Tab-separated table of C-alpha atoms in Angstrom:
chain	number	residue	atom	x	y	z
G	1	MET	CA	91.022	5.195	140.827
G	2	VAL	CA	93.288	7.731	142.885
G	3	ILE	CA	93.074	11.310	141.392
G	4	SER	CA	95.624	12.764	143.159
G	5	ARG	CA	96.369	16.572	143.940
G	6	HIS	CA	97.640	18.716	141.180
G	7	ILE	CA	101.418	19.857	141.718
G	8	THR	CA	103.736	22.234	139.360
G	9	GLY	CA	107.217	22.002	139.168
G	10	LYS	CA	110.673	21.805	137.098
G	11	ILE	CA	109.745	18.301	136.392
G	12	ARG	CA	106.266	18.598	135.938
G	13	SER	CA	107.190	21.239	132.864
G	14	ALA	CA	109.411	18.852	131.527
G	15	ARG	CA	107.349	16.227	131.972
G	16	TYR	CA	104.571	18.460	130.335
G	17	ALA	CA	107.369	18.953	127.473
G	18	VAL	CA	108.046	15.486	126.742
G	19	GLU	CA	104.127	14.796	126.483
G	20	ALA	CA	103.388	17.527	123.850
G	21	VAL	CA	106.095	15.753	121.767
G	22	LEU	CA	104.923	12.313	122.319
G	23	ILE	CA	101.446	12.893	121.804
G	24	PRO	CA	101.557	14.266	118.189
G	25	PHE	CA	104.169	12.008	117.262
G	26	TYR	CA	102.013	8.821	118.123
G	27	LEU	CA	98.717	10.640	116.507
G	28	PHE	CA	99.957	11.809	113.395
G	29	LEU	CA	102.868	9.556	112.826
G	30	PRO	CA	100.676	6.814	110.482
G	31	TRP	CA	99.620	9.687	108.494
G	32	LEU	CA	103.148	10.369	106.878
G	33	ARG	CA	104.261	9.257	103.766
G	34	TRP	CA	107.554	8.151	102.043
G	35	GLU	CA	107.347	8.743	98.345
G	36	GLY	CA	103.582	8.130	98.838
G	37	HIS	CA	103.875	5.129	100.942
G	38	PRO	CA	103.330	4.733	104.746
G	39	TRP	CA	106.065	5.576	107.005
G	40	ILE	CA	104.732	2.692	109.478
G	41	ARG	CA	101.788	0.016	109.189
G	42	LEU	CA	101.459	-3.216	109.968
G	43	ASP	CA	99.388	-4.827	106.994
G	44	ILE	CA	97.972	-7.953	108.762
G	45	PRO	CA	95.622	-9.226	105.735
G	46	ALA	CA	98.554	-8.597	103.093
G	47	ARG	CA	101.040	-9.729	105.796
G	48	LYS	CA	103.581	-7.210	105.503
G	49	PHE	CA	105.448	-4.509	107.729
G	50	TYR	CA	106.224	-1.209	106.169
G	51	LEU	CA	108.717	0.835	107.988
G	52	LEU	CA	110.543	4.487	106.531
G	53	GLY	CA	110.301	2.712	102.922
G	54	ASN	CA	111.005	-0.767	103.443
G	55	ILE	CA	108.606	-3.564	103.197
G	56	PHE	CA	109.109	-6.677	105.519
G	57	THR	CA	107.730	-9.982	105.355
G	58	PRO	CA	106.733	-12.751	107.930
G	59	GLN	CA	109.532	-14.763	106.526
G	60	GLU	CA	111.771	-12.037	108.012
G	61	GLY	CA	110.590	-12.970	111.691
G	62	TYR	CA	114.073	-12.759	112.983
G	63	PHE	CA	113.811	-8.938	112.675
G	64	LEU	CA	110.648	-9.383	114.960
G	65	HIS	CA	112.879	-11.342	117.481
G	66	LEU	CA	115.260	-9.205	117.524
G	67	PHE	CA	113.581	-6.157	118.088
G	68	LEU	CA	111.855	-7.791	120.874
G	69	ILE	CA	114.913	-9.144	122.439
G	70	GLY	CA	116.330	-5.468	122.080
G	71	MET	CA	113.150	-3.989	124.063
G	72	GLY	CA	113.513	-6.432	126.643
G	73	LEU	CA	117.426	-5.406	126.726
G	74	SER	CA	116.945	-1.813	126.632
G	75	LEU	CA	114.105	-2.167	129.636
G	76	PHE	CA	116.761	-4.405	132.030
G	77	PHE	CA	119.875	-1.643	130.950
G	78	PHE	CA	118.028	1.506	131.140
G	79	THR	CA	116.084	0.341	134.678
G	80	THR	CA	119.045	-0.964	135.828
G	81	LEU	CA	120.798	2.457	135.378
G	82	ILE	CA	117.896	5.038	135.693
G	83	GLY	CA	114.977	2.961	137.291
G	84	ARG	CA	111.597	3.442	136.145
G	85	VAL	CA	111.762	6.279	133.923
G	86	TRP	CA	109.839	4.770	131.037
G	87	CYS	CA	106.816	4.413	133.303
G	88	GLY	CA	106.967	8.277	134.606
G	89	TRP	CA	107.989	9.772	131.146
G	90	ALA	CA	106.609	7.938	128.124
G	91	CYS	CA	104.573	4.866	128.905
G	92	PRO	CA	101.176	5.502	127.326
G	93	GLN	CA	99.067	4.728	130.449
G	94	THR	CA	101.114	7.718	132.250
G	95	VAL	CA	100.750	9.750	129.063
G	96	PHE	CA	96.966	9.436	128.751
G	97	THR	CA	96.380	9.858	132.254
G	98	ASP	CA	97.846	13.114	132.505
G	99	LEU	CA	96.177	14.264	129.127
G	100	PHE	CA	92.590	13.179	130.453
G	101	ASP	CA	94.127	15.007	134.156
G	102	TRP	CA	94.403	17.563	132.178
G	103	ILE	CA	90.980	17.805	130.528
G	104	GLY	CA	89.176	17.329	133.860
G	105	ARG	CA	90.845	20.096	135.914
G	106	THR	CA	90.400	22.215	132.784
G	107	VAL	CA	86.637	21.742	133.007
G	108	LEU	CA	85.680	21.304	136.914
G	109	GLY	CA	88.584	23.164	138.387
G	110	SER	CA	89.484	22.610	142.029
G	111	LYS	CA	86.176	20.244	141.958
G	112	TYR	CA	88.044	17.902	139.700
G	113	GLY	CA	88.016	14.601	141.724
G	114	LYS	CA	85.738	15.622	144.239
G	115	LYS	CA	82.249	14.108	145.281
G	116	ASP	CA	80.624	17.788	145.025
G	117	ALA	CA	81.502	18.397	141.458
G	118	PRO	CA	78.179	19.336	139.456
G	119	THR	CA	76.707	17.127	137.561
G	120	PHE	CA	76.666	19.038	134.484
G	121	GLY	CA	80.497	19.409	134.545
G	122	LYS	CA	81.121	15.731	135.414
G	123	ALA	CA	78.892	14.714	132.212
G	124	ILE	CA	81.377	17.218	129.612
G	125	VAL	CA	84.308	15.948	131.372
G	126	HIS	CA	83.215	12.106	130.545
G	127	PHE	CA	82.202	13.022	126.840
G	128	LEU	CA	85.338	14.708	126.472
G	129	TRP	CA	87.097	11.771	127.773
G	130	ILE	CA	85.081	9.377	125.347
G	131	SER	CA	86.162	11.527	122.362
G	132	VAL	CA	89.551	11.580	123.296
G	133	SER	CA	89.454	7.846	123.857
G	134	LEU	CA	88.029	7.742	119.837
G	135	VAL	CA	90.840	9.721	118.510
G	136	GLY	CA	93.108	7.210	120.559
G	137	ALA	CA	91.835	4.009	119.370
G	138	LEU	CA	91.334	5.932	115.764
G	139	ALA	CA	95.242	6.710	115.972
G	140	TRP	CA	96.046	3.225	117.087
G	141	ILE	CA	93.926	1.295	114.088
G	142	SER	CA	96.014	3.635	111.660
G	143	TYR	CA	98.658	1.721	112.759
G	144	PHE	CA	97.008	-1.273	111.203
G	145	ALA	CA	94.876	0.158	108.451
G	146	ASP	CA	95.108	3.059	106.004
G	147	PRO	CA	93.906	6.170	107.657
G	148	TYR	CA	92.948	7.761	104.421
G	149	GLU	CA	91.010	4.905	103.617
G	150	MET	CA	89.360	5.236	106.610
G	151	ILE	CA	88.638	9.060	106.094
G	152	ASN	CA	86.873	7.490	102.711
G	153	ASP	CA	85.009	4.869	104.637
G	154	ILE	CA	83.282	7.514	106.568
G	155	ARG	CA	82.921	9.669	103.658
G	156	THR	CA	80.612	7.194	101.684
G	157	SER	CA	77.277	6.009	102.269
G	158	SER	CA	78.450	2.011	102.463
G	159	PHE	CA	80.281	2.991	105.862
G	160	TRP	CA	76.654	3.067	107.380
G	161	LEU	CA	75.230	-0.194	105.614
G	162	SER	CA	78.228	-1.940	105.693
G	163	PRO	CA	80.842	-0.912	108.258
G	164	PRO	CA	84.492	-1.947	107.384
G	165	VAL	CA	86.075	-4.355	109.869
G	166	TRP	CA	88.149	-1.418	111.477
G	167	VAL	CA	85.102	-0.022	112.519
G	168	TYR	CA	84.543	-2.599	115.065
G	169	PHE	CA	88.235	-2.436	116.342
G	170	THR	CA	87.658	1.016	116.906
G	171	GLY	CA	84.713	0.721	119.024
G	172	PHE	CA	86.569	-2.035	121.293
G	173	PHE	CA	89.332	0.319	121.552
G	174	THR	CA	87.455	3.296	122.489
G	175	ALA	CA	85.556	1.210	125.116
G	176	THR	CA	88.602	0.046	126.634
G	177	LEU	CA	90.776	3.289	126.569
G	178	TYR	CA	87.530	5.136	128.237
G	179	ALA	CA	87.444	2.639	130.847
G	180	ASP	CA	90.947	2.765	131.575
G	181	MET	CA	91.180	6.198	132.162
G	182	ALA	CA	88.198	7.226	133.399
G	183	PHE	CA	88.185	4.062	136.620
G	184	VAL	CA	91.286	2.322	136.504
G	185	ARG	CA	94.646	4.807	135.625
G	186	GLU	CA	97.708	4.093	137.647
G	187	GLN	CA	95.939	1.463	139.471
G	188	PHE	CA	97.025	-0.501	136.488
G	189	CYS	CA	100.900	0.407	137.082
G	190	LYS	CA	100.437	-0.871	140.821
G	191	TYR	CA	98.821	-4.173	140.506
G	192	ALA	CA	98.775	-5.344	137.011
G	193	CYS	CA	101.461	-4.024	135.251
G	194	PRO	CA	104.272	-7.050	134.876
G	195	TYR	CA	107.314	-4.346	134.904
G	196	ALA	CA	106.178	-3.023	138.328
G	197	ARG	CA	106.534	-6.901	139.444
G	198	PHE	CA	110.247	-7.380	138.361
G	199	GLN	CA	111.861	-4.019	138.194
G	200	THR	CA	112.878	-4.002	141.738
G	201	VAL	CA	115.081	-6.948	140.669
G	202	MET	CA	116.704	-5.062	138.035
G	203	MET	CA	117.873	-2.029	140.494
G	204	ASP	CA	120.427	-1.835	142.750
G	205	ALA	CA	121.723	0.735	145.366
G	206	ASP	CA	123.470	2.881	142.454
G	207	SER	CA	120.202	3.090	140.034
G	208	VAL	CA	119.274	6.484	139.578
G	209	ASN	CA	115.250	6.653	140.719
G	210	VAL	CA	113.018	8.899	142.524
G	211	THR	CA	114.348	8.736	146.071
G	212	TYR	CA	114.006	10.169	149.644
G	213	ASP	CA	116.636	11.417	151.255
G	214	PHE	CA	115.832	9.644	154.742
G	215	LYS	CA	119.047	10.295	156.184
G	216	ARG	CA	118.391	14.359	156.241
G	217	GLY	CA	114.574	13.681	156.733
G	218	GLU	CA	114.454	11.226	159.502
G	219	PRO	CA	113.155	11.558	162.095
G	220	ARG	CA	110.253	13.393	160.361
G	221	ARG	CA	108.509	16.494	162.554
G	222	LYS	CA	106.181	15.337	165.367
G	223	ALA	CA	104.415	17.389	167.835
G	224	GLY	CA	105.783	20.406	166.830
G	225	VAL	CA	109.345	18.919	167.449
G	226	GLN	CA	111.463	18.846	164.587
G	227	GLU	CA	114.344	16.606	164.337
G	228	GLY	CA	115.059	15.636	161.035
G	229	ASP	CA	114.212	17.860	157.809
G	230	CYS	CA	111.146	16.368	156.823
G	231	THR	CA	108.099	18.295	157.785
G	232	ALA	CA	105.789	15.808	157.741
G	233	CYS	CA	103.274	17.639	155.358
G	234	ASN	CA	102.318	14.579	153.668
G	235	LEU	CA	101.758	16.702	150.375
G	236	CYS	CA	104.437	13.968	148.571
G	237	LEU	CA	101.642	11.274	149.633
G	238	VAL	CA	98.620	13.312	148.148
G	239	VAL	CA	100.018	14.088	144.893
G	240	CYS	CA	101.093	10.577	144.048
G	241	PRO	CA	98.893	9.137	141.523
G	242	THR	CA	99.192	5.324	142.842
G	243	GLY	CA	98.711	6.382	146.299
G	244	ILE	CA	102.328	5.466	147.653
G	245	ASP	CA	104.490	6.742	150.538
G	246	ILE	CA	107.667	7.369	148.998
G	247	ARG	CA	109.304	7.861	152.270
G	248	GLU	CA	109.227	4.294	152.891
G	249	GLY	CA	111.040	3.511	150.336
G	250	VAL	CA	111.549	1.499	147.087
G	251	ASN	CA	107.733	0.727	146.197
G	252	VAL	CA	106.504	-1.555	143.231
G	253	GLY	CA	103.765	1.041	143.105
G	254	CYS	CA	106.397	4.153	142.538
G	255	ILE	CA	106.410	5.015	138.649
G	256	ALA	CA	109.064	7.821	139.192
G	257	CYS	CA	106.979	10.667	137.909
G	258	GLY	CA	108.599	12.847	140.184
G	259	LYS	CA	105.509	14.213	141.468
G	260	CYS	CA	106.568	14.113	145.061
G	261	ALA	CA	109.961	15.675	144.062
G	262	ASP	CA	107.934	18.755	142.940
G	263	ALA	CA	105.986	18.550	146.053
G	264	CYS	CA	108.567	18.512	148.280
G	265	ALA	CA	110.915	20.760	146.523
G	266	LYS	CA	107.996	23.655	147.265
G	267	THR	CA	107.682	22.300	150.735
G	268	MET	CA	111.592	22.699	151.548
G	269	GLY	CA	112.310	25.598	149.304
G	270	LYS	CA	109.683	27.439	151.673
G	271	GLU	CA	112.282	26.849	154.512
G	272	GLY	CA	115.258	27.551	152.701
G	273	LYS	CA	116.626	24.092	152.060
G	274	LYS	CA	117.077	21.974	149.718
G	275	THR	CA	114.468	19.260	148.369
G	276	LEU	CA	114.071	15.644	150.460
G	277	ILE	CA	113.131	13.667	147.429
G	278	GLY	CA	114.846	13.845	143.969
G	279	TYR	CA	116.369	11.382	141.045
G	280	PHE	CA	119.473	10.342	142.825
G	281	SER	CA	120.724	6.955	144.011
G	282	GLU	CA	120.282	4.921	147.210
G	283	ASN	CA	123.965	5.197	147.949
G	284	GLN	CA	123.503	8.891	147.275
G	285	ALA	CA	121.171	9.160	150.015
G	286	LYS	CA	123.169	7.100	152.512
G	287	ARG	CA	126.279	8.895	151.768
G	288	PRO	CA	125.728	12.350	150.581
G	289	GLY	CA	128.197	13.654	147.658
G	290	ALA	CA	128.913	10.243	146.707
G	291	SER	CA	128.906	9.961	142.950
G	292	ILE	CA	127.089	6.939	140.959
G	293	ARG	CA	128.607	3.890	139.759
G	294	TRP	CA	127.345	3.696	136.312
G	295	ILE	CA	129.725	1.284	134.838
G	296	ARG	CA	128.961	-1.860	137.196
G	297	PRO	CA	128.607	-5.830	136.598
G	298	ARG	CA	124.807	-5.902	135.818
G	299	SER	CA	125.268	-2.595	133.897
G	300	VAL	CA	128.170	-4.029	131.736
G	301	VAL	CA	126.130	-7.229	131.229
G	302	TYR	CA	122.820	-5.480	129.724
G	303	GLY	CA	124.825	-3.395	127.879
G	304	THR	CA	127.221	-5.565	125.980
G	305	LEU	CA	123.853	-7.933	125.487
G	306	LEU	CA	122.258	-4.824	124.013
G	307	ALA	CA	124.855	-3.877	121.812
G	308	CYS	CA	125.204	-7.659	120.284
G	309	VAL	CA	121.754	-7.671	119.588
G	310	LEU	CA	121.863	-3.730	118.103
G	311	ILE	CA	125.078	-4.908	115.730
G	312	ALA	CA	123.326	-8.317	114.524
G	313	ALA	CA	120.308	-6.408	113.514
G	314	PHE	CA	122.432	-3.488	111.729
G	315	VAL	CA	124.160	-6.435	110.148
G	316	LEU	CA	120.999	-8.050	108.804
G	317	LEU	CA	119.631	-4.955	107.761
G	318	TYR	CA	122.649	-3.665	105.948
G	319	GLY	CA	122.946	-6.978	103.798
G	320	ARG	CA	118.968	-7.671	103.183
G	321	ALA	CA	118.015	-7.913	100.007
G	322	PRO	CA	114.623	-6.354	99.314
G	323	MET	CA	113.110	-9.467	97.913
G	324	TYR	CA	111.812	-13.252	98.832
G	325	ALA	CA	111.858	-15.991	96.878
G	326	ASN	CA	110.932	-19.772	97.201
G	327	VAL	CA	111.595	-22.277	94.630
G	328	LEU	CA	110.446	-25.725	94.946
G	329	PRO	CA	110.530	-28.734	92.551
G	330	ASP	CA	107.143	-29.574	90.803
G	331	ARG	CA	105.077	-32.073	92.195
G	332	ILE	CA	102.802	-33.015	89.048
G	333	ILE	CA	105.744	-33.001	86.195
G	334	GLN	CA	108.641	-35.281	87.541
G	335	PRO	CA	112.396	-35.452	86.272
G	336	MET	CA	112.261	-36.735	82.724
G	337	GLU	CA	114.812	-37.743	79.906
G	338	VAL	CA	114.185	-35.612	76.360
G	339	PRO	CA	115.199	-36.677	73.342
G	340	GLY	CA	118.721	-36.037	72.420
G	341	GLY	CA	120.044	-37.715	76.039
G	342	ALA	CA	119.333	-34.083	78.096
G	343	VAL	CA	117.790	-34.359	81.582
G	344	ARG	CA	115.020	-31.830	82.632
G	345	ASN	CA	113.849	-30.966	86.063
G	346	PHE	CA	110.426	-28.567	86.504
G	347	TYR	CA	110.311	-26.108	89.488
G	348	ASN	CA	107.682	-23.456	90.397
G	349	GLY	CA	108.809	-20.690	92.316
G	350	ASN	CA	107.275	-17.174	93.731
G	351	LEU	CA	109.268	-13.941	93.961
G	352	LEU	CA	108.170	-11.239	96.284
G	353	ASN	CA	109.417	-7.450	95.230
G	354	LEU	CA	109.927	-5.795	98.154
G	355	THR	CA	110.396	-2.040	97.247
G	356	PHE	CA	108.128	0.081	95.869
G	357	GLU	CA	109.600	0.114	92.169
G	358	LYS	CA	109.235	-2.105	89.631
G	359	ARG	CA	112.082	-4.682	89.386
G	360	THR	CA	113.966	-6.832	87.253
G	361	TRP	CA	116.042	-10.301	88.420
G	362	ASN	CA	118.093	-11.706	86.640
G	363	VAL	CA	118.408	-16.011	87.660
G	364	SER	CA	121.683	-18.156	86.774
G	365	VAL	CA	123.394	-20.914	88.502
G	366	SER	CA	126.103	-20.156	91.092
G	367	GLU	CA	127.042	-23.486	92.156
G	368	SER	CA	126.111	-27.077	90.660
G	369	THR	CA	127.344	-30.982	91.872
G	370	LEU	CA	126.871	-31.693	88.088
G	371	ARG	CA	129.772	-31.593	86.348
G	372	SER	CA	128.030	-30.806	83.133
G	373	PRO	CA	126.805	-27.471	82.448
G	374	VAL	CA	123.170	-26.334	83.455
G	375	ARG	CA	121.019	-24.605	81.254
G	376	ILE	CA	117.982	-22.190	82.505
G	377	LEU	CA	114.448	-22.028	80.724
G	378	MET	CA	112.120	-19.971	81.657
G	379	GLY	CA	108.803	-18.961	80.015
G	380	GLY	CA	109.708	-21.080	76.790
G	381	THR	CA	112.294	-19.379	76.438
G	382	GLU	CA	116.023	-19.135	76.973
G	383	VAL	CA	116.241	-15.738	78.964
G	384	PRO	CA	116.602	-16.252	82.751
G	385	SER	CA	114.922	-13.355	84.318
G	386	ILE	CA	112.078	-12.383	86.166
G	387	GLN	CA	109.999	-8.713	86.393
G	388	VAL	CA	107.861	-8.331	89.045
G	389	GLU	CA	105.721	-4.838	89.732
G	390	GLY	CA	106.769	-2.748	92.598
G	391	ASN	CA	105.115	-4.184	95.965
G	392	GLY	CA	104.197	-6.964	94.230
G	393	SER	CA	104.477	-10.660	93.465
G	394	GLU	CA	104.889	-12.971	90.791
G	395	ASN	CA	104.691	-16.952	90.178
G	396	PHE	CA	107.375	-18.510	87.943
G	397	ARG	CA	108.253	-21.554	86.222
G	398	ILE	CA	111.959	-22.917	85.770
G	399	ILE	CA	113.260	-25.802	83.952
G	400	LEU	CA	116.957	-26.829	84.405
G	401	GLU	CA	118.287	-28.690	81.742
G	402	THR	CA	121.661	-30.913	81.243
G	403	HIS	CA	123.495	-33.253	79.195
G	404	PRO	CA	124.569	-35.392	82.191
G	405	GLU	CA	128.117	-36.625	81.764
G	406	ALA	CA	128.755	-40.416	83.008
G	407	GLU	CA	129.894	-39.060	86.531
G	408	ASP	CA	126.630	-37.770	86.971
G	409	LEU	CA	124.326	-40.544	86.117
G	410	LEU	CA	126.148	-42.738	89.368
G	411	ILE	CA	124.162	-40.051	91.648
G	412	HIS	CA	120.671	-40.063	91.734
G	413	THR	CA	120.354	-36.477	93.355
G	414	HIS	CA	122.155	-33.591	92.976
G	415	LYS	CA	122.269	-29.821	94.184
G	416	ILE	CA	122.016	-26.903	92.191
G	417	SER	CA	122.432	-23.332	93.797
G	418	LEU	CA	120.206	-20.439	91.891
G	419	GLU	CA	121.215	-16.876	92.048
G	420	LEU	CA	119.006	-13.851	91.920
G	421	GLN	CA	120.197	-10.981	90.996
G	422	ASP	CA	118.846	-7.226	90.896
G	423	VAL	CA	119.343	-5.780	87.898
G	424	LEU	CA	119.018	-2.136	88.954
G	425	ASN	CA	121.452	-3.005	92.020
G	426	PRO	CA	123.586	-5.981	91.632
G	427	LYS	CA	124.523	-5.902	95.587
G	428	ASN	CA	120.788	-7.436	96.489
G	429	ARG	CA	120.838	-11.110	95.501
G	430	MET	CA	119.694	-14.323	96.898
G	431	LYS	CA	120.678	-18.007	96.480
G	432	LYS	CA	118.149	-20.676	96.627
G	433	THR	CA	119.263	-24.557	96.644
G	434	VAL	CA	117.135	-27.244	94.756
G	435	PRO	CA	117.630	-30.568	94.213
G	436	PHE	CA	118.262	-32.007	90.524
G	437	LEU	CA	117.126	-35.571	89.617
G	438	ILE	CA	118.531	-38.103	87.337
G	439	PRO	CA	116.117	-40.580	86.415
G	440	GLN	CA	117.324	-43.803	86.851
G	441	THR	CA	114.443	-46.055	84.900
G	442	GLY	CA	116.120	-48.080	81.879
G	443	ARG	CA	119.680	-47.058	82.832
């Protein structure tokens, strides 16, 4: 683990401001409610995902696919434009590292990270790190379990006699976060993060990233002789959390945190010169005064693909009906002919209400390959409707009946489309196509 020297500056202050927003957002988002329901939660046992008042089911997995594709394309697009800005400004690994470093420096001061730090002080630091890890793990588990129920579990005596499942996951993630922050840190970014492996492929000479102005800086000061602006103070090296030298060019270990830029700005400021390290492109370092080419082939391709995914997601969300229905032929009762010449088919269905309100859906026949009219029988009555409680499901039974005409009898299997329409919001509708069989026995 590398504990870099602390540095202050404009970039460091800006990153603190961003982290001051991200950390509370991460901690308190699971506690927020939308009309009494969670803003966001992945309820794995119930197989439901809550997001801003909407409920999604595994059957809507295409939204997850679009989300993952969109995240990947966003990674490509923004890396092409502004390099590893995610790593240095918003990645949880970086944000938590800064938080843990702040705790260590607050307790130990200048002794933080040094071998001669007092034992009692180090014990306090590790105790606080474990406490923060516990809070971070509880916050993470709150995205999967109700935090209010977790608090209630802790208050009751049953928590100690028969701990809920979330307790074991909390213990695991607490240990994982503490081990990561206490012993690994940015070495994960340097040696294990997959993004670091291929970020150099997505970047080019016009990508804005933390860059060293080698044209001004080289050759560095040596033996009191200075030809370039670089004084060889190596402050950029000692403040780097991954221990790399930005002056060697684009490096897989650079997380674009900007600490080296603040360090260089401080050194160059003493000599009345502009910093040699900052957020600019390689082409700008080669040709001072050159502008950044934001529009170029790879940025256009990534941007177009990302726009297509976002448009597809928006269209699907806009036309989404907050319901899931499944209708299948009854496997036990076969199609039959009843007295009077009518033919009946039997179906079992399930309707899931993806809203938090009690809803009623009317059922009708929208399309049919039968020439004869089809009648719907539900629950022993002729009222074709289904009522479901909010965020609930209802099993139902449908009987379709028709008096087939002569042309209908020539075909054994017909298709009927059932339409389920929300009474409160007629725009919410769904079609389910089922087979309708004509019994052939005795014909």
